[in-house]
Coordinates of C-alpha atoms in Angstrom, one line a residue:
M1 CA 135.6 38.0 168.0
K2 CA 132.7 37.4 170.3
I3 CA 130.5 34.3 169.9
L4 CA 127.0 35.7 169.2
S5 CA 123.9 33.8 170.4
P6 CA 121.7 32.1 167.8
E7 CA 118.9 34.6 168.6
V8 CA 121.0 37.6 168.0
T9 CA 122.5 36.1 164.8
R10 CA 119.0 35.3 163.4
L11 CA 117.9 38.9 164.2
L12 CA 120.9 40.4 162.5
D13 CA 120.4 38.0 159.5
K14 CA 116.9 39.4 159.3
L15 CA 118.0 43.0 159.6
Y16 CA 120.7 42.6 157.0
N17 CA 118.3 41.0 154.6
L18 CA 116.0 44.0 155.0
R19 CA 118.9 46.3 154.1
G20 CA 119.6 44.6 150.7
E21 CA 118.0 44.4 147.3
D22 CA 116.8 40.9 148.0
S23 CA 114.8 42.1 151.0
V24 CA 112.0 39.7 151.9
I25 CA 109.6 42.7 152.0
F26 CA 110.4 43.7 148.4
K27 CA 110.1 40.0 147.3
E28 CA 106.7 39.6 149.0
M29 CA 105.6 42.9 147.3
A30 CA 106.8 41.7 143.9
S31 CA 104.9 38.4 144.4
S32 CA 101.7 40.1 145.5
E33 CA 102.0 42.6 142.7
A34 CA 102.5 39.8 140.1
K35 CA 99.5 38.0 141.4
A36 CA 97.4 41.2 141.4
E37 CA 98.5 42.0 137.9
A38 CA 97.6 38.5 136.7
T39 CA 94.2 39.0 138.2
R40 CA 93.8 42.4 136.5
V41 CA 94.7 40.9 133.1
R42 CA 92.4 37.9 133.6
T43 CA 89.4 39.9 134.8
T44 CA 89.9 42.6 132.1
E45 CA 89.6 39.8 129.5
E46 CA 86.6 38.2 131.4
K47 CA 84.9 41.6 131.5
S48 CA 85.3 42.1 127.8
S49 CA 84.0 38.6 127.1
L50 CA 81.0 39.0 129.4
Q51 CA 80.1 42.4 127.8
D52 CA 80.1 40.8 124.3
K53 CA 78.0 37.9 125.6
I54 CA 75.5 40.2 127.2
A55 CA 75.2 42.3 124.0
G56 CA 74.6 39.2 122.0
L57 CA 72.0 37.8 124.4
E58 CA 70.2 41.2 124.4
R59 CA 70.1 41.1 120.6
D60 CA 68.7 37.5 120.7
S61 CA 66.0 38.5 123.2
K62 CA 65.0 41.5 121.1
N63 CA 64.9 39.4 117.8
L64 CA 63.0 36.6 119.4
S65 CA 60.3 39.0 120.5
E66 CA 60.1 40.9 117.2
Q67 CA 60.6 38.0 114.8
G68 CA 58.3 35.8 116.9
K69 CA 55.5 38.3 116.6
K70 CA 56.0 38.7 112.9
L71 CA 56.0 34.9 112.3
A72 CA 52.8 34.6 114.4
D73 CA 51.2 37.3 112.4
V74 CA 52.2 35.7 109.1
L75 CA 51.0 32.2 110.1
S76 CA 47.6 33.6 111.2
T77 CA 46.9 34.8 107.6
I78 CA 47.7 31.4 106.0
D79 CA 44.9 28.9 105.2
K80 CA 46.4 25.4 104.7
N81 CA 43.6 24.5 102.3
D82 CA 44.8 27.2 99.9
F83 CA 47.9 25.2 99.3
A84 CA 46.5 21.7 99.7
T85 CA 47.4 20.3 96.2
V86 CA 51.0 21.6 96.4
I87 CA 51.4 20.3 100.0
E88 CA 49.9 16.9 99.1
R89 CA 51.8 16.4 95.8
L90 CA 55.2 17.6 97.1
E91 CA 54.6 15.9 100.5
I92 CA 55.4 19.0 102.4
N93 CA 54.9 18.9 106.2
F94 CA 53.4 22.3 106.6
D95 CA 50.7 23.0 109.2
P96 CA 50.3 26.7 110.1
E97 CA 48.1 25.9 113.0
A98 CA 50.6 23.5 114.6
L99 CA 53.4 25.9 114.0
T100 CA 51.4 28.7 115.6
K101 CA 50.7 26.5 118.7
K102 CA 54.4 25.5 119.0
L103 CA 55.3 29.2 118.7
N104 CA 52.9 30.3 121.4
D105 CA 53.9 27.4 123.7
T106 CA 57.7 27.7 123.5
L107 CA 58.6 31.3 122.5
P108 CA 57.8 32.9 125.9
G109 CA 59.9 30.3 127.8
T110 CA 62.7 30.7 125.3
I111 CA 62.7 34.4 125.8
D112 CA 62.6 34.0 129.5
K113 CA 65.7 31.7 129.4
V114 CA 67.6 34.2 127.3
N115 CA 66.7 37.0 129.8
D116 CA 67.8 34.8 132.7
D117 CA 71.1 34.3 130.9
I118 CA 71.4 38.0 130.6
K119 CA 70.7 38.5 134.3
E120 CA 73.3 35.9 135.3
S121 CA 75.9 37.3 132.9
Q122 CA 75.3 40.8 134.3
E123 CA 75.8 39.5 137.9
N124 CA 79.0 37.8 136.8
L125 CA 80.1 41.1 135.2
V126 CA 79.6 42.9 138.5
R127 CA 81.6 40.3 140.3
V128 CA 84.4 40.4 137.7
E129 CA 84.5 44.2 137.8
E130 CA 84.8 44.2 141.6
E131 CA 87.6 41.7 141.4
M132 CA 89.3 43.7 138.7
N133 CA 89.0 47.0 140.6
S134 CA 90.3 45.3 143.7
A135 CA 93.3 44.1 141.8
I136 CA 94.0 47.6 140.4
T137 CA 93.6 49.1 143.8
E138 CA 96.0 46.6 145.3
I139 CA 98.6 47.3 142.6
E140 CA 98.3 51.0 143.3
E141 CA 98.6 50.4 147.1
I142 CA 101.7 48.2 146.6
G143 CA 103.3 51.0 144.6
I144 CA 102.7 53.3 147.6
R145 CA 104.0 50.7 150.1
R146 CA 107.0 50.1 147.9
D147 CA 107.9 53.8 148.0
A148 CA 107.5 53.8 151.8
A149 CA 109.6 50.6 152.0
V150 CA 112.4 52.1 149.9
A151 CA 112.4 55.2 152.2
N152 CA 112.4 53.0 155.3
Q153 CA 115.2 50.9 154.0
A154 CA 117.3 53.9 153.2
K155 CA 116.7 55.2 156.8
L156 CA 117.6 51.7 158.2
N157 CA 120.8 51.7 156.2
E158 CA 121.6 55.2 157.4
Y159 CA 121.2 54.1 161.0
F160 CA 123.4 51.0 160.4
E161 CA 126.1 53.1 158.8
L162 CA 126.1 55.5 161.7
A163 CA 126.2 52.7 164.2
L164 CA 129.0 50.9 162.3
N165 CA 131.0 54.1 162.2
G166 CA 130.5 54.7 165.9
N167 CA 128.5 57.9 165.3
I168 CA 125.0 56.7 166.3
N169 CA 123.2 59.6 167.8
I170 CA 119.6 58.5 167.2
T171 CA 117.2 58.2 170.1
R172 CA 115.7 54.8 171.0
D173 CA 112.2 56.1 170.1
S174 CA 113.4 57.0 166.6
I175 CA 114.9 53.6 166.1
T176 CA 111.9 51.7 167.4
A177 CA 109.5 53.8 165.4
L178 CA 111.5 52.8 162.2
L179 CA 111.7 49.1 163.1
E180 CA 108.0 49.0 163.7
Q181 CA 107.5 49.8 160.0
F182 CA 109.1 46.4 159.3
D183 CA 106.6 44.4 161.3
F184 CA 109.1 43.4 164.0
S185 CA 107.7 42.0 167.2
E186 CA 108.0 44.1 170.3
E187 CA 110.8 41.9 171.6
E188 CA 112.6 42.0 168.2
T189 CA 112.2 45.8 168.1
R190 CA 113.7 46.2 171.6
E191 CA 116.6 43.9 170.8
A192 CA 117.4 45.5 167.4
A193 CA 117.3 49.0 168.9
K194 CA 119.8 47.8 171.6
I195 CA 122.1 46.4 168.9
L196 CA 122.1 49.7 167.0
M197 CA 122.6 51.8 170.1
F198 CA 125.3 49.6 171.5
P199 CA 127.0 48.2 168.3
E200 CA 130.1 47.1 170.3
D201 CA 128.0 44.3 171.9
A202 CA 127.2 42.5 168.7
L203 CA 127.0 44.5 165.5
Y204 CA 130.7 45.1 165.0
D205 CA 131.5 41.4 165.4
Y206 CA 128.6 40.3 163.1
D207 CA 129.5 42.8 160.4
A208 CA 133.2 41.9 160.6
K209 CA 132.3 38.2 160.3
L210 CA 130.0 38.8 157.4
K211 CA 132.6 40.7 155.5
E212 CA 135.2 38.1 156.2
A213 CA 132.8 35.3 155.2
E214 CA 131.8 37.2 152.0
K215 CA 135.4 37.7 151.1
R216 CA 136.4 34.2 151.9
S217 CA 133.4 32.3 150.7
I218 CA 132.9 34.2 147.4
S219 CA 136.4 34.9 146.2
E220 CA 138.3 32.0 147.7
V221 CA 136.3 29.2 149.3
M222 CA 133.7 28.9 146.5
Q223 CA 136.3 29.1 143.8
E224 CA 138.3 26.5 145.7
A225 CA 135.2 24.3 145.9
K226 CA 134.7 24.7 142.1
N227 CA 138.4 23.9 141.5
N228 CA 138.3 20.8 143.7
V229 CA 135.2 19.5 142.0
E230 CA 136.7 19.9 138.6
L231 CA 140.0 18.4 139.8
E232 CA 138.2 15.4 141.2
K233 CA 136.3 14.8 138.0
V234 CA 139.6 14.8 136.1
E235 CA 141.2 12.4 138.5
V236 CA 138.3 10.1 138.4
E237 CA 138.3 10.1 134.6
E238 CA 142.1 9.6 134.4
E239 CA 142.5 7.0 137.1
S240 CA 139.4 4.9 136.7
P241 CA 137.5 5.7 133.5
A242 CA 135.2 2.7 133.9
V243 CA 134.4 3.3 137.6
S244 CA 130.8 2.6 138.4
E245 CA 128.6 5.0 140.2
D246 CA 128.5 2.9 143.4
E247 CA 132.3 2.7 143.4
E248 CA 132.6 6.5 142.9
K249 CA 130.4 7.0 146.0
V250 CA 132.8 4.9 148.0
E251 CA 135.9 6.6 146.7
T252 CA 134.7 10.1 147.4
R253 CA 133.7 9.6 151.0
E254 CA 137.1 10.4 152.4
E255 CA 135.9 13.7 153.8
P256 CA 135.4 15.1 157.4
K257 CA 132.7 13.3 159.3
E258 CA 130.2 16.1 158.7
A259 CA 130.1 15.1 155.1
E260 CA 129.6 11.4 155.8
V261 CA 126.0 11.9 157.0
E262 CA 123.8 10.1 154.6
V263 CA 121.5 12.1 152.3
K264 CA 118.1 11.9 153.9
S265 CA 116.1 10.9 150.9
E266 CA 116.9 8.6 148.0
P267 CA 116.8 10.3 144.6
I268 CA 113.7 9.5 142.7
P269 CA 114.5 7.8 139.3
V270 CA 114.0 10.1 136.4
E271 CA 111.9 7.5 134.5
T272 CA 109.5 6.5 137.3
E273 CA 106.7 8.6 135.7
V274 CA 105.6 9.4 132.2
K275 CA 104.7 13.0 131.6
T276 CA 101.0 12.8 130.9
F277 CA 99.9 15.8 132.9
D278 CA 98.7 18.9 131.0
K279 CA 98.4 22.4 132.4
E280 CA 94.8 21.8 133.8
D281 CA 96.0 18.7 135.6
L282 CA 98.9 20.6 137.1
M283 CA 96.6 23.3 138.3
D284 CA 94.5 20.7 140.0
L285 CA 97.6 19.2 141.6
F286 CA 98.7 22.6 142.8
N287 CA 95.3 23.2 144.5
E288 CA 95.5 19.8 146.1
I289 CA 98.9 20.3 147.7
G290 CA 98.4 23.9 148.8
L291 CA 99.9 26.0 146.0
D292 CA 97.9 28.8 144.3
Y293 CA 98.5 28.4 140.5
L294 CA 97.6 32.1 140.1
D295 CA 101.0 32.9 141.8
Y296 CA 102.8 31.3 138.8
T297 CA 103.3 32.4 135.3
T298 CA 102.4 30.3 132.3
R299 CA 106.2 29.8 131.7
D300 CA 106.5 28.5 135.3
L301 CA 103.8 25.9 134.7
E302 CA 105.4 24.9 131.4
E303 CA 108.8 24.5 133.1
V304 CA 107.3 22.2 135.8
L305 CA 105.6 20.1 133.1
E306 CA 108.9 19.8 131.3
H307 CA 110.5 18.3 134.4
F308 CA 107.3 16.7 135.7
N309 CA 107.4 14.1 138.4
E310 CA 104.4 14.1 140.7
K311 CA 106.3 12.2 143.5
V312 CA 109.0 14.8 143.5
I313 CA 106.6 17.7 143.6
R314 CA 104.5 16.3 146.4
R315 CA 107.7 15.4 148.4
N316 CA 109.2 18.9 148.0
V317 CA 106.1 20.7 149.1
G318 CA 105.9 18.3 152.0
I319 CA 109.5 19.1 152.9
F320 CA 108.7 22.8 153.1
K321 CA 105.6 22.2 155.2
N322 CA 107.3 19.9 157.6
N323 CA 110.1 22.3 158.2
D324 CA 107.9 25.4 158.5
L325 CA 109.3 26.9 155.2
S326 CA 107.0 29.2 153.3
L327 CA 105.7 27.8 150.1
D328 CA 106.2 31.4 148.7
I329 CA 109.8 30.4 148.0
F330 CA 108.6 28.3 145.0
V331 CA 107.1 31.4 143.4
D332 CA 110.5 33.0 142.8
H333 CA 112.4 29.7 142.5
I334 CA 110.1 27.4 140.5
N335 CA 113.0 25.0 139.8
L336 CA 113.0 24.0 143.5
L337 CA 109.6 22.4 143.0
Y338 CA 111.1 19.7 140.9
D339 CA 114.6 19.6 142.4
R340 CA 115.3 15.9 143.3
E341 CA 117.9 16.9 145.9
L342 CA 115.9 19.5 147.7
E343 CA 115.2 17.4 150.8
A344 CA 118.9 16.5 151.2
K345 CA 120.0 20.2 150.8
V346 CA 117.4 21.5 153.3
D347 CA 118.4 18.7 155.8
R348 CA 122.1 19.6 155.3
L349 CA 121.5 23.2 156.2
L350 CA 119.3 22.4 159.2
R351 CA 122.0 20.0 160.5
I352 CA 124.6 22.7 160.6
G353 CA 122.3 24.9 162.7
K354 CA 120.6 27.0 160.1
S355 CA 116.9 27.8 160.8
A356 CA 113.9 27.8 158.6
L357 CA 114.0 31.6 158.7
D358 CA 117.6 31.6 157.5
I359 CA 116.7 29.5 154.5
Y360 CA 113.5 31.6 153.8
L361 CA 115.5 34.8 153.8
N362 CA 118.2 33.3 151.5
P363 CA 116.6 30.6 149.4
T364 CA 119.1 31.1 146.5
V365 CA 121.5 28.8 148.3
L366 CA 119.2 26.0 147.4
T367 CA 119.2 26.9 143.7
K368 CA 122.9 27.8 143.6
Y369 CA 124.2 24.4 144.6
D370 CA 123.5 20.8 144.1
Y371 CA 123.8 18.7 147.2
R372 CA 127.4 17.6 146.6
N373 CA 128.8 21.1 146.1
L374 CA 126.8 22.5 149.0
D375 CA 128.3 19.8 151.2
K376 CA 131.8 20.7 149.9
A377 CA 131.2 24.4 150.5
I378 CA 130.3 23.7 154.1
I379 CA 133.3 21.5 154.6
L380 CA 135.6 24.1 153.1
L381 CA 134.2 26.8 155.4
Q382 CA 134.9 24.4 158.4
N383 CA 138.4 23.7 157.1
S384 CA 139.0 27.5 156.8
G385 CA 138.2 28.0 160.5
L386 CA 134.8 29.4 159.9
D387 CA 131.6 28.1 161.5
P388 CA 129.1 27.4 158.7
K389 CA 126.2 28.1 161.2
K390 CA 127.5 31.6 161.8
V391 CA 128.3 32.4 158.2
P392 CA 125.2 34.1 156.7
L393 CA 123.7 32.1 153.8
M394 CA 123.9 35.2 151.6
A395 CA 127.7 34.8 151.8
Y396 CA 127.7 31.1 150.7

């Protein structure tokens, strides 16, 4: 088989991702749709609340005017001297003239304040309705775009099947017109069209390697890794039941040199922080570190709080930023936000030649393995004669 260049491999990784159910396009649509739906639900509730508030304020304004006038009329007919004995003997603080003056001094201003509140609430209602309508429109547009994306994906798969079967008879213009629908750059579009039109140059070899890697890594290599881990646990328990954690680290380092590279970051102790944050605090933290809490469900936030460690969260977001990894990955894989081994796993993948784009397109590799088993899977691929860099992450 030919050795494909990293550029061609990355392009084919991207194309194959677009062919599958886990296409980054569908995932981005799902994320945008969830966010828009959350906005729609929130603004619908806000609209109802504002409408109730406005109705209540309008009643108050009307009652203040009508009842104020009635009270003023009543007070104007009362002569305090007519009730002097009762007022004096019962020590009642009743002064119609003083009450009338207070009514005349404060009632107009009170009514004006209520009317100002009505105006402010009405302005907020307009803003909320605009936000709600925008969210509804976005949801509808995403539905239309999804239908188009499904059709484009089907056409892309058709072209690939024709190319892989040696029956490609599509013009370059037809191929480039389709690839432009996936927001490919001009250079990527040109190269991808070339790959499809001349599959013998790269596509056949990539597809063959992918199938070989899928078969080997899923049905054999990964099962072998699992068996080895379980066997090692049994051996450790039988041979040295009282072995310390430090001793275990020394004993299990008899692996190829690739596995002997130290984990980049020291694990953060579980008990370094006390979980004192509530949901509001977590939202503030998200805003501070560049995450939009509206992208996450209430269950997501509760899950983070259950495993809360501010240092881990800040470090993991920093890892993604420093390696040009999209923070959108956290939306679909919330457990990565509090994963204490995330930095070590990302570093391990980068050291074997995987790019940030590889990881972005196949982030499940970070959730599927802890660091130790990821390392073992990579070593087993190497021992099986496969280059982990060339094996697509979706096949890990």
